[in-house]
CSV table of N, CA and C in Angstrom, one decimal:
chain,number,residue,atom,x,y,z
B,1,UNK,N,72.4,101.2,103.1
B,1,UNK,CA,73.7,100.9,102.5
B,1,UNK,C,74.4,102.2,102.2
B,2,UNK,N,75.7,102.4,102.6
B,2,UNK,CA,76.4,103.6,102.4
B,2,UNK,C,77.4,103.4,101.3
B,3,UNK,N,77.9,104.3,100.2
B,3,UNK,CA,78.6,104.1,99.1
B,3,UNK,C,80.0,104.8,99.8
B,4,UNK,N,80.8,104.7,99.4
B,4,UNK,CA,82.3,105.1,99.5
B,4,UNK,C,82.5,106.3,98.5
B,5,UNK,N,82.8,107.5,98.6
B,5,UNK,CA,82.6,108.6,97.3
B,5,UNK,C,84.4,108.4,96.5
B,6,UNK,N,84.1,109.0,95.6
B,6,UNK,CA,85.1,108.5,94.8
B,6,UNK,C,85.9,109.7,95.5
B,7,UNK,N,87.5,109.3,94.4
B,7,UNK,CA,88.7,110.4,95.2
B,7,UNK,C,89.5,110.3,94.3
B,8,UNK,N,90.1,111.7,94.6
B,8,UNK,CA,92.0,111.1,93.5
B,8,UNK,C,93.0,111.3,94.4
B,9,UNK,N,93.7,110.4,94.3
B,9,UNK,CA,94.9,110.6,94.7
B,9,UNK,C,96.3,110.9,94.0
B,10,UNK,N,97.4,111.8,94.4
B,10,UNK,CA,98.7,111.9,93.5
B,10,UNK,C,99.5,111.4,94.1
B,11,UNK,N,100.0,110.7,93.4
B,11,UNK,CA,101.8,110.2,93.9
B,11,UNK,C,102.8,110.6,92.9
B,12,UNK,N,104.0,111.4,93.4
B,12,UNK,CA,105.1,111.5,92.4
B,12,UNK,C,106.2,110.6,92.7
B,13,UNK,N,107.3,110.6,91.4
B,13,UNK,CA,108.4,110.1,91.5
B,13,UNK,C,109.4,111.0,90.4
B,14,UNK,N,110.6,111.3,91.1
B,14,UNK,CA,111.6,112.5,90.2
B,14,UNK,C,113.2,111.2,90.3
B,15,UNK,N,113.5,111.1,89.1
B,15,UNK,CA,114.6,110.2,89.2
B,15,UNK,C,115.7,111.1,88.8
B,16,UNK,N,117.3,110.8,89.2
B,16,UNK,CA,118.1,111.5,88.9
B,16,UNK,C,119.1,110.3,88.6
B,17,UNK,N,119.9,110.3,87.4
B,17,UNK,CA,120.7,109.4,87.1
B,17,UNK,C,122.2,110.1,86.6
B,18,UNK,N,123.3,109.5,87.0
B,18,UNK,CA,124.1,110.5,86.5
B,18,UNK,C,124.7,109.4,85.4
B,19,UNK,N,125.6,110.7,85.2
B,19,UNK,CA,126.2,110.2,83.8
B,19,UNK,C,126.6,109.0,83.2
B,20,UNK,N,127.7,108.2,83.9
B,20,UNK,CA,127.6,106.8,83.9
B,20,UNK,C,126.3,105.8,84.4
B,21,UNK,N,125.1,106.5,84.9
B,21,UNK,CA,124.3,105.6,85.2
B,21,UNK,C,124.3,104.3,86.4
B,22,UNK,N,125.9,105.1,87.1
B,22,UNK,CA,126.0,103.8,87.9
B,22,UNK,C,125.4,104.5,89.6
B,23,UNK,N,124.8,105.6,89.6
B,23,UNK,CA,124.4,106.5,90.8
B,23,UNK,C,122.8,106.9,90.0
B,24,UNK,N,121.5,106.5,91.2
B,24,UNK,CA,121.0,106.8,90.8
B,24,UNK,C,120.0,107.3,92.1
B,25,UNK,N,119.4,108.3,92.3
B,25,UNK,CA,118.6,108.3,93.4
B,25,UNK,C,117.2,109.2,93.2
B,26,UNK,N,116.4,109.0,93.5
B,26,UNK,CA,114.9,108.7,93.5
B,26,UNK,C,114.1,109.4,94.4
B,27,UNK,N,113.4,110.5,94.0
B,27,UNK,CA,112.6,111.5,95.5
B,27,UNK,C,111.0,110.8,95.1
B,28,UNK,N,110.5,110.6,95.9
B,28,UNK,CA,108.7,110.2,95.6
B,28,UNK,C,108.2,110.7,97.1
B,29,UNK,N,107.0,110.5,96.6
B,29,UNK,CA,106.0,111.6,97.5
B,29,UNK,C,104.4,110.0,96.9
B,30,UNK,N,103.8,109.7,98.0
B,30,UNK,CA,102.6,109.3,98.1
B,30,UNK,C,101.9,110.0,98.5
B,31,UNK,N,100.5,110.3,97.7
B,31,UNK,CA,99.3,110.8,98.3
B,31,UNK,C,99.5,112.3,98.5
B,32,UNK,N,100.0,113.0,97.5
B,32,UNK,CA,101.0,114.1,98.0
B,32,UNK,C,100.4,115.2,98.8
B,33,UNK,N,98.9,115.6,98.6
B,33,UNK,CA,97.8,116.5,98.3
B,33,UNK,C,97.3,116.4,99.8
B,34,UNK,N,97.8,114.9,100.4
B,34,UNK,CA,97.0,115.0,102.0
B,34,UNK,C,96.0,114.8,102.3
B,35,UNK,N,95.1,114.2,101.2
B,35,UNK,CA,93.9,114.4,101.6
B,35,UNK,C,93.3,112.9,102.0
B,36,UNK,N,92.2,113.3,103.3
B,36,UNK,CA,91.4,112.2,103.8
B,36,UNK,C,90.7,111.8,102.9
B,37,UNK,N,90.8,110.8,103.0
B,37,UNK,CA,89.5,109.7,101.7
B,37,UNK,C,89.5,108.4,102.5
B,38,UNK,N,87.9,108.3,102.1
B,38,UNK,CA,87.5,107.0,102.4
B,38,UNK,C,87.5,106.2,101.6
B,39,UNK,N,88.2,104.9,101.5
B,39,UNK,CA,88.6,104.3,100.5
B,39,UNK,C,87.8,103.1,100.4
B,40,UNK,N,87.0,102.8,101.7
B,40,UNK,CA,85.9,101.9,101.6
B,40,UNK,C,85.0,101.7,102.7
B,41,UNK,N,83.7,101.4,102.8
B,41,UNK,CA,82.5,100.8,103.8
B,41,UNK,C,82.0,99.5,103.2
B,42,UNK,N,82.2,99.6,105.0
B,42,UNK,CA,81.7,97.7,104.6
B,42,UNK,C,80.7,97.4,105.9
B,43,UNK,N,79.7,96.9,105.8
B,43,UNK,CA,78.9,96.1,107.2
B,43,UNK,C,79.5,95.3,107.9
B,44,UNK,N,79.3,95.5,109.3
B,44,UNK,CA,79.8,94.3,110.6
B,44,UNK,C,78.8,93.7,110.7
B,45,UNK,N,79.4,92.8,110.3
B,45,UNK,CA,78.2,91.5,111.2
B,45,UNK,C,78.8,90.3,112.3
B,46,UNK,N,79.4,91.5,113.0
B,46,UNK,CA,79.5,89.9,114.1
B,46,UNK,C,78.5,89.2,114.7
B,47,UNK,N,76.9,90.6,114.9
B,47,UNK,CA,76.6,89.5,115.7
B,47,UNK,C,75.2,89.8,114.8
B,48,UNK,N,74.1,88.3,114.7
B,48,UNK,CA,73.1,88.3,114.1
B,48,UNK,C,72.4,89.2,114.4
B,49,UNK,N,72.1,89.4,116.0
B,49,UNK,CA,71.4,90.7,116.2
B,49,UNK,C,71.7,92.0,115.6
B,50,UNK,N,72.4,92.3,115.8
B,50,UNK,CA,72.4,93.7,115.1
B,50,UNK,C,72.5,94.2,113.6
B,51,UNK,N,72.3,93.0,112.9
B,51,UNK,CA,71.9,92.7,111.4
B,51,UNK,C,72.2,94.2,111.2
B,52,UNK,N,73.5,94.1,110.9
B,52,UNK,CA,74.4,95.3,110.2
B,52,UNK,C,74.5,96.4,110.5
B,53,UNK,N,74.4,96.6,111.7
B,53,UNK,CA,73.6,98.3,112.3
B,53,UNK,C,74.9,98.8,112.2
B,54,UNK,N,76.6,98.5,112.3
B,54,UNK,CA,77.9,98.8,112.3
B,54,UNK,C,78.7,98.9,111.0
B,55,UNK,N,78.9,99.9,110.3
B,55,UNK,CA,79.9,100.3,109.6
B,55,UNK,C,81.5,100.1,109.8
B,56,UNK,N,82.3,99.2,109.0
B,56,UNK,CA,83.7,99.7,109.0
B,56,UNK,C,84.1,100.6,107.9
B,57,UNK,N,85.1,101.4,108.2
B,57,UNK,CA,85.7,102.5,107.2
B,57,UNK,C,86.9,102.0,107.2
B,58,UNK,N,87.6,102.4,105.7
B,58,UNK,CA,88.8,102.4,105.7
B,58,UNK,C,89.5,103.4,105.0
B,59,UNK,N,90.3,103.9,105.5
B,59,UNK,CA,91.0,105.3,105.3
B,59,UNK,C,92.0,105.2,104.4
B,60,UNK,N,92.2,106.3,103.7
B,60,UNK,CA,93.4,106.2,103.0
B,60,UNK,C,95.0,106.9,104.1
B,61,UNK,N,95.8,106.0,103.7
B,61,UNK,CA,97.7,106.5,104.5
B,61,UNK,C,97.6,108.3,104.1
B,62,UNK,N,98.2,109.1,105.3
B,62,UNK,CA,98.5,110.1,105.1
B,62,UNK,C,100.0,110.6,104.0
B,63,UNK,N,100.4,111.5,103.7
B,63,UNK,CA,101.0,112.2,102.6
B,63,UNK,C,102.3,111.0,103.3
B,64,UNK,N,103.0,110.7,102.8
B,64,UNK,CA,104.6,110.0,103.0
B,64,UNK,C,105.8,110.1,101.7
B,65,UNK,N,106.3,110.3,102.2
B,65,UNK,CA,107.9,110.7,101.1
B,65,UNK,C,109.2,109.7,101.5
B,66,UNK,N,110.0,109.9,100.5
B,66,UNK,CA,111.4,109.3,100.6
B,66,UNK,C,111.8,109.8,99.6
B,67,UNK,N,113.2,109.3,100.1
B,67,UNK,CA,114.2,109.4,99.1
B,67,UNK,C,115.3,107.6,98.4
B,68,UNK,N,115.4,107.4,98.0
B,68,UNK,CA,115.8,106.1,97.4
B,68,UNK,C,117.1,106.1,96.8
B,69,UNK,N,118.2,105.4,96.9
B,69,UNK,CA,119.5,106.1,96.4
B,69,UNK,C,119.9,104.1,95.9
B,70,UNK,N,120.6,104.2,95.0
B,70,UNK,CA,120.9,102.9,93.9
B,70,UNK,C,122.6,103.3,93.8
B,71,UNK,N,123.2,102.0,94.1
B,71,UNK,CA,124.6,102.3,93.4
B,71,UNK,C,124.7,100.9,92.4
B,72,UNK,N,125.1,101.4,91.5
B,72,UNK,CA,125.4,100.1,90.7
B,72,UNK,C,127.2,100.3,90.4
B,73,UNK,N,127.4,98.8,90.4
B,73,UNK,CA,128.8,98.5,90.0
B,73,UNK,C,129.0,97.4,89.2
């Protein structure tokens, strides 16, 4: 049995609102730091025979950003 090691991950978010509050737009950043992490292992068992001899991994999404922009009226 294999364990999954722990991890941290950062995500930011910077808001800018103007003065009436009717303009508002939004920078974020996921996972900012880049880093590979395994976020989980699990046994395959499709088939009886191989009584688990196959690991799945699952990865964490690479660094991703935007920008987000709000009009209110």
């Amino acid at each position: 049995l294999e364990k999954s090691p722990g991890y941290h991950k950062l995500d930011a978010r910077l808001n800018y609102y103007s003065a009436d509050e009717n303009f508002v737009v939004t920078l974020w950043v996921r996972n900012a730091l880049d880093e590979d992490q395994t976020t989980s292992v699990s046994n395959n068992n499709f088939r009886i025979q191989d009584n688990g001899a196959y690991q799945g991994f699952n990865f964490s999404l690479p660094r991703t950003f935007g920008v987000d922009v709000q009009f209110r009226y």
